[in-house]
Tab-separated table of N, CA and C in Angstrom:
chain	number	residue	atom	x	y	z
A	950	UNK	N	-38.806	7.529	1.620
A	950	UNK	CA	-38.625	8.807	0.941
A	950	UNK	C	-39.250	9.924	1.771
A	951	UNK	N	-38.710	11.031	2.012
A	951	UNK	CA	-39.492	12.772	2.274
A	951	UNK	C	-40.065	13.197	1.502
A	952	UNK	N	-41.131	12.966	2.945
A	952	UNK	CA	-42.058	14.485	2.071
A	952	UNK	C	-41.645	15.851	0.865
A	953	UNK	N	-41.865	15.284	-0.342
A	953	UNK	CA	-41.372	17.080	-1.202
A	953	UNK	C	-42.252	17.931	-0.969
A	954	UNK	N	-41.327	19.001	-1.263
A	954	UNK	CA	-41.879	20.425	-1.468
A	954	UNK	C	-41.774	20.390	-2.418
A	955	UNK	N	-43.652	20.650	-2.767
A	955	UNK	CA	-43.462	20.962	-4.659
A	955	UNK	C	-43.372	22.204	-4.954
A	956	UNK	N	-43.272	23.121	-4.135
A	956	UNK	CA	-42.519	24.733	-4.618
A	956	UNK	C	-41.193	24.938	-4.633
A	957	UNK	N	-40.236	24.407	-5.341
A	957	UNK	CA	-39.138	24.765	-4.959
A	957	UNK	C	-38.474	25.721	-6.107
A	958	UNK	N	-36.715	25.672	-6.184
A	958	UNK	CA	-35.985	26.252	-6.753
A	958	UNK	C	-34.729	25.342	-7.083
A	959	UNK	N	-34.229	24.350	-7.695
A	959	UNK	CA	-33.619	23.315	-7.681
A	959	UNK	C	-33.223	22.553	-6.546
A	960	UNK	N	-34.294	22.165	-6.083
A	960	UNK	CA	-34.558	21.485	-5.083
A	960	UNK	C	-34.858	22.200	-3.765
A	961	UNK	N	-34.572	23.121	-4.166
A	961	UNK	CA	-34.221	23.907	-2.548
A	961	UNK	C	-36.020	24.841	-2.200
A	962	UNK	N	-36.728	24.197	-1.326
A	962	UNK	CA	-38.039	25.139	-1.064
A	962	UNK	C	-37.980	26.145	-0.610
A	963	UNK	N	-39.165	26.754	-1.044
A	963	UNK	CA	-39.305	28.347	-1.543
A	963	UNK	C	-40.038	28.684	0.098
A	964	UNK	N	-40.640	27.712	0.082
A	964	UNK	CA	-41.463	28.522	1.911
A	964	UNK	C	-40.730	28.911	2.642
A	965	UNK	N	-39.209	27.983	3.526
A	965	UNK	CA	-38.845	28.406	4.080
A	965	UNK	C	-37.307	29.450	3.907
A	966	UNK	N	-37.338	30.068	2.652
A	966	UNK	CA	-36.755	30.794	1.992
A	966	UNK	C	-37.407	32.240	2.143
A	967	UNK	N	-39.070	32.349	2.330
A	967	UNK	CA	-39.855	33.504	2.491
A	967	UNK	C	-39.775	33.632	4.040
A	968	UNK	N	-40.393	32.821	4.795
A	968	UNK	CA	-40.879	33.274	6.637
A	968	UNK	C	-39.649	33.727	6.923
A	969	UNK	N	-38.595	34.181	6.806
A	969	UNK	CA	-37.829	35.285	7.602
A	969	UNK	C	-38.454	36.111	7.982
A	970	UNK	N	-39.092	36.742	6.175
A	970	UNK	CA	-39.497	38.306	6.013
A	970	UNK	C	-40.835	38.317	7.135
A	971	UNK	N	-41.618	38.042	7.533
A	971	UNK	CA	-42.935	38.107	7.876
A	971	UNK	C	-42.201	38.013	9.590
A	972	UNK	N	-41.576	36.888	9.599
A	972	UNK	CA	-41.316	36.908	11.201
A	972	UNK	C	-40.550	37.995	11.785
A	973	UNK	N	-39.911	38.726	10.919
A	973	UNK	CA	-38.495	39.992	11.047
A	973	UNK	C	-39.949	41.019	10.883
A	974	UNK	N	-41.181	41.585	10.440
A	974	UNK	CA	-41.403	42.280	10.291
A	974	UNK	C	-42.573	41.953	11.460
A	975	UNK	N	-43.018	40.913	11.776
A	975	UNK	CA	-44.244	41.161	13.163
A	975	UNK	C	-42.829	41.245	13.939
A	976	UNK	N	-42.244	40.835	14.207
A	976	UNK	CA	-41.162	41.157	15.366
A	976	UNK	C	-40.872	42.842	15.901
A	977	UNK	N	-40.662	43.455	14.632
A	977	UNK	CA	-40.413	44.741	14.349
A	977	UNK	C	-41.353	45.142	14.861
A	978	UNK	N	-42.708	45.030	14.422
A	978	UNK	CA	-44.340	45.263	14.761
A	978	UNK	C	-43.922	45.729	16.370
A	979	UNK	N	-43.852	44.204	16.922
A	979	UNK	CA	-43.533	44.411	18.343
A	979	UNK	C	-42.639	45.593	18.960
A	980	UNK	N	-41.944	45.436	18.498
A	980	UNK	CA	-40.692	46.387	18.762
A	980	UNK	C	-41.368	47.742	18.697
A	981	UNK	N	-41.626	48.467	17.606
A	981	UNK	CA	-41.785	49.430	17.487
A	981	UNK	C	-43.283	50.161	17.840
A	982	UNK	N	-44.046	48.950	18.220
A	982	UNK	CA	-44.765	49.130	19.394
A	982	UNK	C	-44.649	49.630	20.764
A	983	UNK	N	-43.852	48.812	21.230
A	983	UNK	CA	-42.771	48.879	23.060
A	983	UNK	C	-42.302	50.659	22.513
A	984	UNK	N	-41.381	50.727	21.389
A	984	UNK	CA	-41.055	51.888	21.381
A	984	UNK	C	-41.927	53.188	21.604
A	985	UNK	N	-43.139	52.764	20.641
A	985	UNK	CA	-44.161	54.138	20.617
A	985	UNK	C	-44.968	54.180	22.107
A	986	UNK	N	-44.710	53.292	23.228
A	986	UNK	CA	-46.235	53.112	24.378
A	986	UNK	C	-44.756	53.695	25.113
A	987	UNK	N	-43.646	54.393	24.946
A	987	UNK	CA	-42.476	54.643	25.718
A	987	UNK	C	-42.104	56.217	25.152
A	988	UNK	N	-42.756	56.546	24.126
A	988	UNK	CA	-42.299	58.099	23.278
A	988	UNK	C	-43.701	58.452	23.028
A	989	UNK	N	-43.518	59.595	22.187
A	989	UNK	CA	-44.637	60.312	21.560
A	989	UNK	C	-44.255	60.665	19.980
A	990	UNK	N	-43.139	60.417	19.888
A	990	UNK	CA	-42.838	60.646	18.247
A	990	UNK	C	-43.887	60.052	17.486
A	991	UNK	N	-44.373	60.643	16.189
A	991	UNK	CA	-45.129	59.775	15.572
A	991	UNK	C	-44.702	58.620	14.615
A	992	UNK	N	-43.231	58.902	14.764
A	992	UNK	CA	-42.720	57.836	13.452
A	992	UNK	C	-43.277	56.259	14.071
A	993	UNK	N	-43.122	56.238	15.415
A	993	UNK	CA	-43.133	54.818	15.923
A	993	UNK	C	-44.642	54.240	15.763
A	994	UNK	N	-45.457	55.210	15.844
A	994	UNK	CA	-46.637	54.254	15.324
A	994	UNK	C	-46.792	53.979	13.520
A	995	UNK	N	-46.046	55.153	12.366
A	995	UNK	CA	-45.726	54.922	11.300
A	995	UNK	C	-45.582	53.632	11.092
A	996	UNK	N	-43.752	53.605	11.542
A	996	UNK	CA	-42.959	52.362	11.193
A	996	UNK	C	-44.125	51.132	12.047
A	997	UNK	N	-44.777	51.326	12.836
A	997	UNK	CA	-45.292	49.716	12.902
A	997	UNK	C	-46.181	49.300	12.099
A	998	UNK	N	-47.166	50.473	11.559
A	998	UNK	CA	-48.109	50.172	10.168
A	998	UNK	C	-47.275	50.030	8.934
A	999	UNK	N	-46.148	49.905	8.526
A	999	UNK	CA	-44.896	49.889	7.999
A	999	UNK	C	-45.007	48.134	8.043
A	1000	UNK	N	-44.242	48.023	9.307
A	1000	UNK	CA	-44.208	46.797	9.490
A	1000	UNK	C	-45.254	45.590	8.744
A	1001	UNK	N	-46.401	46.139	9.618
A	1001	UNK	CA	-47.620	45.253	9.806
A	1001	UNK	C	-47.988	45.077	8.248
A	1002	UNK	N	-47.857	45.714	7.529
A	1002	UNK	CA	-48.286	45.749	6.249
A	1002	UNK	C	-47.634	44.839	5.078
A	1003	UNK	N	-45.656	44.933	5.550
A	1003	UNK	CA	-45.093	44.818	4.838
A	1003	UNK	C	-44.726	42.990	5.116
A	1004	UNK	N	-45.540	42.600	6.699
A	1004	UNK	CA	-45.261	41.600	7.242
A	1004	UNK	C	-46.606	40.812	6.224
A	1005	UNK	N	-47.473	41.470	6.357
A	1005	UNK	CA	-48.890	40.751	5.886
A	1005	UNK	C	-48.349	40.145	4.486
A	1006	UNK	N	-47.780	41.211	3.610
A	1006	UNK	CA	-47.310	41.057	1.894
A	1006	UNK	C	-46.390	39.875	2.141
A	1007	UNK	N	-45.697	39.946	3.111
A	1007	UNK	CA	-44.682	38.807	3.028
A	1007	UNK	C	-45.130	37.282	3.172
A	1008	UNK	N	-46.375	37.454	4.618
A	1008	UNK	CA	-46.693	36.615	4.704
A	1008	UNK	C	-47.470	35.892	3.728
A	1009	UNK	N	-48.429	36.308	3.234
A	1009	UNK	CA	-49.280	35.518	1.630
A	1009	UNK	C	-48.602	35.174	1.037
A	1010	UNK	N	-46.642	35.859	0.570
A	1010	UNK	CA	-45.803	34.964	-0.199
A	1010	UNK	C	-45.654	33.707	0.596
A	1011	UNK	N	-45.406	34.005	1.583
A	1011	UNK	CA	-45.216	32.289	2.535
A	1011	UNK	C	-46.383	31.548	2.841
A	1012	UNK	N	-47.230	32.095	2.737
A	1012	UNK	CA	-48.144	31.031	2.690
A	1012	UNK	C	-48.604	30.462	1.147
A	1013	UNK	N	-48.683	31.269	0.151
A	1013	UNK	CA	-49.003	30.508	-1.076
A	1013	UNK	C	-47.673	29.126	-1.342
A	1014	UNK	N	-46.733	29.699	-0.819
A	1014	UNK	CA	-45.492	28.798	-1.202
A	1014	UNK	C	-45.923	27.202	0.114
A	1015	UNK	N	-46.322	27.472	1.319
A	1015	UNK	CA	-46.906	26.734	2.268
A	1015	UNK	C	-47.513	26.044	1.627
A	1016	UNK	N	-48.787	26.739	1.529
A	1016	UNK	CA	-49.950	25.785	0.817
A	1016	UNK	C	-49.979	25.081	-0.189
A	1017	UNK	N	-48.911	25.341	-1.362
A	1017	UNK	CA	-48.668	24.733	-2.259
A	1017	UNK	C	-48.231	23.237	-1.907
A	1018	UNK	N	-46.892	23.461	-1.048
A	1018	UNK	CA	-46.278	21.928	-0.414
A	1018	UNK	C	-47.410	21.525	0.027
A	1019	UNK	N	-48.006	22.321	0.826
A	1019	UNK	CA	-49.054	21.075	1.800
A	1019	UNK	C	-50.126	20.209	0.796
A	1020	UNK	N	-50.384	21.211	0.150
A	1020	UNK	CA	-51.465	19.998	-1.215
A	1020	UNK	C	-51.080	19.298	-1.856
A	1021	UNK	N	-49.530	19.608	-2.022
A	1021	UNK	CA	-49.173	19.083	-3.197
A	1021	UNK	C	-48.255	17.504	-2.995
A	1022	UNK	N	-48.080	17.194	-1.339
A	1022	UNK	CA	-47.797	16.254	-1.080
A	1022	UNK	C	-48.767	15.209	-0.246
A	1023	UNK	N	-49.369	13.923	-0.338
A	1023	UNK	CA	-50.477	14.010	0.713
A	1023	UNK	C	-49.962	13.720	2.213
A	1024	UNK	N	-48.419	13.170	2.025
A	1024	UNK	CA	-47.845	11.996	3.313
A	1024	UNK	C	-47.504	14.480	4.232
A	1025	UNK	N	-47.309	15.353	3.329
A	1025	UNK	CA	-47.160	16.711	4.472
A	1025	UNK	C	-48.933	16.632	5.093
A	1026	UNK	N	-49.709	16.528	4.013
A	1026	UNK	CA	-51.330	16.555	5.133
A	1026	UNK	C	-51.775	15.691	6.075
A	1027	UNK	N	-50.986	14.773	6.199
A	1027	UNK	CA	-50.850	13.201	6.860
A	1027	UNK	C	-50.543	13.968	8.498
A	1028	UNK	N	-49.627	14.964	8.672
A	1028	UNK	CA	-49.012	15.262	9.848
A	1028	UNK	C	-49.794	16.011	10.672
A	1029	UNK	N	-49.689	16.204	11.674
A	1029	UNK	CA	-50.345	16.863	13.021
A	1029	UNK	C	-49.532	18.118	13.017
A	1030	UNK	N	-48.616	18.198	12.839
A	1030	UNK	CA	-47.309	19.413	12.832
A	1030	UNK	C	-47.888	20.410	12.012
A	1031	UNK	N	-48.260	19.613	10.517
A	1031	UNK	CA	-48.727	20.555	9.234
A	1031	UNK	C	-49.576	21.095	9.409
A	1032	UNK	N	-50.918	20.672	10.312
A	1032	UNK	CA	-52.197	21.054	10.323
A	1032	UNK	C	-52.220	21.979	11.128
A	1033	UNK	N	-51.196	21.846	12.420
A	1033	UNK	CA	-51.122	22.751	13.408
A	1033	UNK	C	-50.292	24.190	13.003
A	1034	UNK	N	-49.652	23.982	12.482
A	1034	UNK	CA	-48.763	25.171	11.818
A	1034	UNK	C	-49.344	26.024	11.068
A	1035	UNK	N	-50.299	25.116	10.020
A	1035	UNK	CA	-51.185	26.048	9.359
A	1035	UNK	C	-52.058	26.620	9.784
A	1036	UNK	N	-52.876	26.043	10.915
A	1036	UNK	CA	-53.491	27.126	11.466
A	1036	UNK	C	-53.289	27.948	12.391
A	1037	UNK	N	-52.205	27.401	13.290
A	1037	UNK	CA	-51.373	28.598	13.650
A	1037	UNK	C	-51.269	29.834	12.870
A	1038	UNK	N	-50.637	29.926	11.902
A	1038	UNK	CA	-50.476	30.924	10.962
A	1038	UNK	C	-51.268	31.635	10.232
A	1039	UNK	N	-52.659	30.881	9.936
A	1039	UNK	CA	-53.618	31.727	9.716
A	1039	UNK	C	-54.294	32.633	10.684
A	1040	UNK	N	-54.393	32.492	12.073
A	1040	UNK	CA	-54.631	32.492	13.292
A	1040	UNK	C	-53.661	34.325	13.385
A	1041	UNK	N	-52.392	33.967	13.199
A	1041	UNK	CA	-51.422	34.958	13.177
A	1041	UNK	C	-51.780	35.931	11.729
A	1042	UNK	N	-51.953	35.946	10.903
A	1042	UNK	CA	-52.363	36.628	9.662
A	1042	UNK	C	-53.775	37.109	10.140
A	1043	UNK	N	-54.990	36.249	10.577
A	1043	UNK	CA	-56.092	37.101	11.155
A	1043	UNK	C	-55.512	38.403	12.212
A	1044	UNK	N	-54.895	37.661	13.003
A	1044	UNK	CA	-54.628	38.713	14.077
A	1044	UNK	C	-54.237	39.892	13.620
A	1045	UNK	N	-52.741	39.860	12.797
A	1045	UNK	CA	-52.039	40.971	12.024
A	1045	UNK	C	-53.016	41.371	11.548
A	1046	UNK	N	-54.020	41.151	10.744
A	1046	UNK	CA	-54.656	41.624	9.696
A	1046	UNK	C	-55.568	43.033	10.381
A	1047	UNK	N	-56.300	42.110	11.490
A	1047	UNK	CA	-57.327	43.255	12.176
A	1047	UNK	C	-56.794	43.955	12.870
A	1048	UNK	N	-55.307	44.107	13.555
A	1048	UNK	CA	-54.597	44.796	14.067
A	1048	UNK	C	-54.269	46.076	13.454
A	1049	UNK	N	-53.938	45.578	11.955
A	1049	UNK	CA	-53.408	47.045	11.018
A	1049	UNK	C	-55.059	47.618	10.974
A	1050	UNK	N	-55.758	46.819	10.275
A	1050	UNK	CA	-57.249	47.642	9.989
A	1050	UNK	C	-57.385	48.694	11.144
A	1051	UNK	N	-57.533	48.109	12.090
A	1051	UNK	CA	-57.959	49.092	13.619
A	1051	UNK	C	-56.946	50.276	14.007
A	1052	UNK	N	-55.880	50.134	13.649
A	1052	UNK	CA	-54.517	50.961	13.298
A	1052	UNK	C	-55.126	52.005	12.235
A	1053	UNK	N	-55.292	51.447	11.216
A	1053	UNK	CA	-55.700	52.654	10.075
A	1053	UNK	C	-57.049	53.717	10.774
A	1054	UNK	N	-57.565	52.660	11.347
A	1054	UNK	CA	-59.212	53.455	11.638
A	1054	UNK	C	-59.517	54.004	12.828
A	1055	UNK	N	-58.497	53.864	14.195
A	1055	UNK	CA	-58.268	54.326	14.816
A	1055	UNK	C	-57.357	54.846	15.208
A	1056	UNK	N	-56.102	54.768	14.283
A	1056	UNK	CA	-55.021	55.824	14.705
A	1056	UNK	C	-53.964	55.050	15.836
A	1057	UNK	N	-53.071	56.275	16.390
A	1057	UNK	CA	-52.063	55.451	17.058
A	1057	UNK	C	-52.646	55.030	18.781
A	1058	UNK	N	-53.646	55.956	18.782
A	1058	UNK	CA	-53.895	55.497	20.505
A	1058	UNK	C	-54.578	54.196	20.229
A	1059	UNK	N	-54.756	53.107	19.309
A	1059	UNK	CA	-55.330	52.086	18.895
A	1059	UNK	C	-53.783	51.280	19.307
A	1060	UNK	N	-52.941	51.726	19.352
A	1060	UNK	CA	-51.672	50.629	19.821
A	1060	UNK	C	-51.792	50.240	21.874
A	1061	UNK	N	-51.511	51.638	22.260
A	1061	UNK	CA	-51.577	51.092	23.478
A	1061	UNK	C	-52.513	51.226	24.265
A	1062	UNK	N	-53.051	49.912	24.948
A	1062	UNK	CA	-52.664	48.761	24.839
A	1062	UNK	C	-53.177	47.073	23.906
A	1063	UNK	N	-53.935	48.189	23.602
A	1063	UNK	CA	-54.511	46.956	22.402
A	1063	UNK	C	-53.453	46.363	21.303
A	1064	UNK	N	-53.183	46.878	20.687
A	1064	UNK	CA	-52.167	46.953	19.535
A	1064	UNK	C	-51.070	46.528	19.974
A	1065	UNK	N	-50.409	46.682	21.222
A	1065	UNK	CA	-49.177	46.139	21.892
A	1065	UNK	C	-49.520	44.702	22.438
A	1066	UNK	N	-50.788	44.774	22.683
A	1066	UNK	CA	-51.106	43.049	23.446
A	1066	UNK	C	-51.496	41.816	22.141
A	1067	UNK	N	-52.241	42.659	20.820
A	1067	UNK	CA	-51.966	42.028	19.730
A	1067	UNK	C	-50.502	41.504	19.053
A	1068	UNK	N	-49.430	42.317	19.269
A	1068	UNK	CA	-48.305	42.567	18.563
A	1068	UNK	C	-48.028	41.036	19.496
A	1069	UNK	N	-47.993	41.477	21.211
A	1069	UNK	CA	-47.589	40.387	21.570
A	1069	UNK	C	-47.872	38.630	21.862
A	1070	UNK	N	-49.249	38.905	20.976
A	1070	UNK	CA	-49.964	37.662	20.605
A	1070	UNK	C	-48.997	37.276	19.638
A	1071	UNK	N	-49.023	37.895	18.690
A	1071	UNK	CA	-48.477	37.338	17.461
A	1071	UNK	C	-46.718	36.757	17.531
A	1072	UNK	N	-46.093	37.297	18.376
A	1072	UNK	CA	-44.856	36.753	18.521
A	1072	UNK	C	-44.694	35.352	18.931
A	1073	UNK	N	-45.930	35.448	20.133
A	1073	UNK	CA	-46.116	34.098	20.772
A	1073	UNK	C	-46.619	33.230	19.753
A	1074	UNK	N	-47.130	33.371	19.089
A	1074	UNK	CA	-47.513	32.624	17.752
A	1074	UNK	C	-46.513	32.176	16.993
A	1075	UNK	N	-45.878	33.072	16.567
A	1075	UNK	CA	-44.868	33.077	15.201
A	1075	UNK	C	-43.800	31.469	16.304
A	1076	UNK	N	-43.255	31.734	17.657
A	1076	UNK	CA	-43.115	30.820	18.450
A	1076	UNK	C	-43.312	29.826	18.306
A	1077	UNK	N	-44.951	29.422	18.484
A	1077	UNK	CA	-45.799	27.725	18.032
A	1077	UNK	C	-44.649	28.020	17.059
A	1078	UNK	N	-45.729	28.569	15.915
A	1078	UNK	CA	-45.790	28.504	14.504
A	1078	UNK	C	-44.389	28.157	13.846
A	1079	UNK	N	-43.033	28.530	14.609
A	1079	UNK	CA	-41.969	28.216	14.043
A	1079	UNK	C	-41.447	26.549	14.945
A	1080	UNK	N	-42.011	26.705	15.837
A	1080	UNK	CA	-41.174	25.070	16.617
A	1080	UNK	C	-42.435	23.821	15.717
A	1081	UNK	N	-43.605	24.077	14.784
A	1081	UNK	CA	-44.323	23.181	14.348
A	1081	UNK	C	-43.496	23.317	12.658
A	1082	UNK	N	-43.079	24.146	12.446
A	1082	UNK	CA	-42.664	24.355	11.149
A	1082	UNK	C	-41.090	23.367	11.260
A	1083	UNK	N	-40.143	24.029	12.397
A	1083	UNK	CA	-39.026	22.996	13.028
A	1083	UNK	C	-39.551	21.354	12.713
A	1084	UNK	N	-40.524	21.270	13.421
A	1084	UNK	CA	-41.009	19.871	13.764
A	1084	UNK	C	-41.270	19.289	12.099
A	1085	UNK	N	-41.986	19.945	11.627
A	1085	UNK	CA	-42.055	19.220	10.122
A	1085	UNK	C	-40.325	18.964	9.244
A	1086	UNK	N	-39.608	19.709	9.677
A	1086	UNK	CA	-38.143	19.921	8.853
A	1086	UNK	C	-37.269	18.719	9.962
A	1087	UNK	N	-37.010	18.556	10.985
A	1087	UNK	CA	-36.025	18.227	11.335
A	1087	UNK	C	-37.099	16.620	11.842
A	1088	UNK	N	-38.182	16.702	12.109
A	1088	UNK	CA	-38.877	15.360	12.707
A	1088	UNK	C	-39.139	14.878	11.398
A	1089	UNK	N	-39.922	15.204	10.517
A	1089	UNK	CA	-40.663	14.166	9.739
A	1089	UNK	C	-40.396	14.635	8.428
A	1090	UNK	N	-38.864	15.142	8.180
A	1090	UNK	CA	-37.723	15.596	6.972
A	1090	UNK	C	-38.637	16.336	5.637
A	1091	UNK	N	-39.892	17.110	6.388
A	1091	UNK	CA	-40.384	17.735	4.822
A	1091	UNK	C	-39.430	18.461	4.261
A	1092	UNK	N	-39.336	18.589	2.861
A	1092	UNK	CA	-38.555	18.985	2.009
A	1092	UNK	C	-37.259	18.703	1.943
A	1093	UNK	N	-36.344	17.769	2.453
A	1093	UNK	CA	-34.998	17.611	3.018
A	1093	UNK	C	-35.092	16.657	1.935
A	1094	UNK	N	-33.917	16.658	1.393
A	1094	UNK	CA	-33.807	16.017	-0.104
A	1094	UNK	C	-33.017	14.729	0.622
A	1095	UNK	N	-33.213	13.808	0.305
A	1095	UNK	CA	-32.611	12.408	0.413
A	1095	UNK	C	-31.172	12.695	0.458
A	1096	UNK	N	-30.707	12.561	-0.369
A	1096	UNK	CA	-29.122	12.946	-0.206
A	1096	UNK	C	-28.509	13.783	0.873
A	1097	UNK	N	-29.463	14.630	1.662
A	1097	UNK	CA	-28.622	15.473	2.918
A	1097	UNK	C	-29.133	14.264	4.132
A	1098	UNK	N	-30.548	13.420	3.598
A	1098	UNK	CA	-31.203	12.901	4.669
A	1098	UNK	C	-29.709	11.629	4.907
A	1099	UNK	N	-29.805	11.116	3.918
A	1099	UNK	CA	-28.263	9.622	3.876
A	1099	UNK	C	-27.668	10.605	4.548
A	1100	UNK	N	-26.672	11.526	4.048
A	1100	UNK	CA	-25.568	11.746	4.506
A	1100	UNK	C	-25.689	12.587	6.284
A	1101	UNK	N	-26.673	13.118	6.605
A	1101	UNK	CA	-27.068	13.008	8.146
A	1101	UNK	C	-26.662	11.694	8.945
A	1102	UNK	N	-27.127	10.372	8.014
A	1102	UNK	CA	-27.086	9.570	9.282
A	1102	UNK	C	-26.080	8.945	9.203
């Protein structure tokens, strides 16, 4: 049997239903970083505290929905993938986190190049963080309901 996800929605889990939003919005982060260390408009340092903010909100939805599976099954805490992913991702949420703070408290010359070399930490992260998240789904079938697992093979 697979690992369940005990957060789901008739069967279907809720975690990887959320990490779009968080990975589409540090991405953006990035982006609209490169944009502002290339202009002077002020929107571009706006929209990345925009981002960063709206990535953080997203992310705590994906991680409460995370953490839920991970406790709630013991054979997901069993894995090397799980452990690594999760702290990957907390790792990435610290980073984001003190990135926006230093953003608020120092303003936009707090992006380049600090803020741009953070942004580009975190992509490289989200990276791990998504080929260990891969690795739990397609290697060791967390949340993959039996019936897609049969009819795979």
């Amino acid at each position: 049997m697979n690992p369940k996800s005990t957060l789901n929605i008739a069967g279907h889990p809720i975690h990887p239903m959320l990490i779009p939003f968080p990975v589409a919005f540090f991405v953006g982060t990035l982006v609209t970083d490169i944009l502002h260390s290339q202009s002077d408009d002020p929107f571009w340092p706006a929209a990345s505290n925009w981002m960063l903010t709206a990535g953080l909100v997203m992310a705590a939805l994906a991680a409460l929905a995370g953490l839920t599976d991970f406790f709630g099954d013991s054979r997901i805490r069993s894995l090397r993938a799980a452990w690594l992913h999760m702290i990957g991702n907390i790792v990435l949420v610290l980073i984001e986190a003190v990135s926006l703070w230093r953003r608020v408290v120092q303003g936009p010359d707090f992006i380049v190049p600090t803020g741009l070399a953070l942004s580009l930490i975190a992509v490289a992260l989200l990276l791990f963080n998504g080929w260990k998240g891969w690795e739990m789904v397609y290697r060791h079938r967390v949340g993959v309901s039996e019936e897609t697992s049969n009819s795979a093979r």
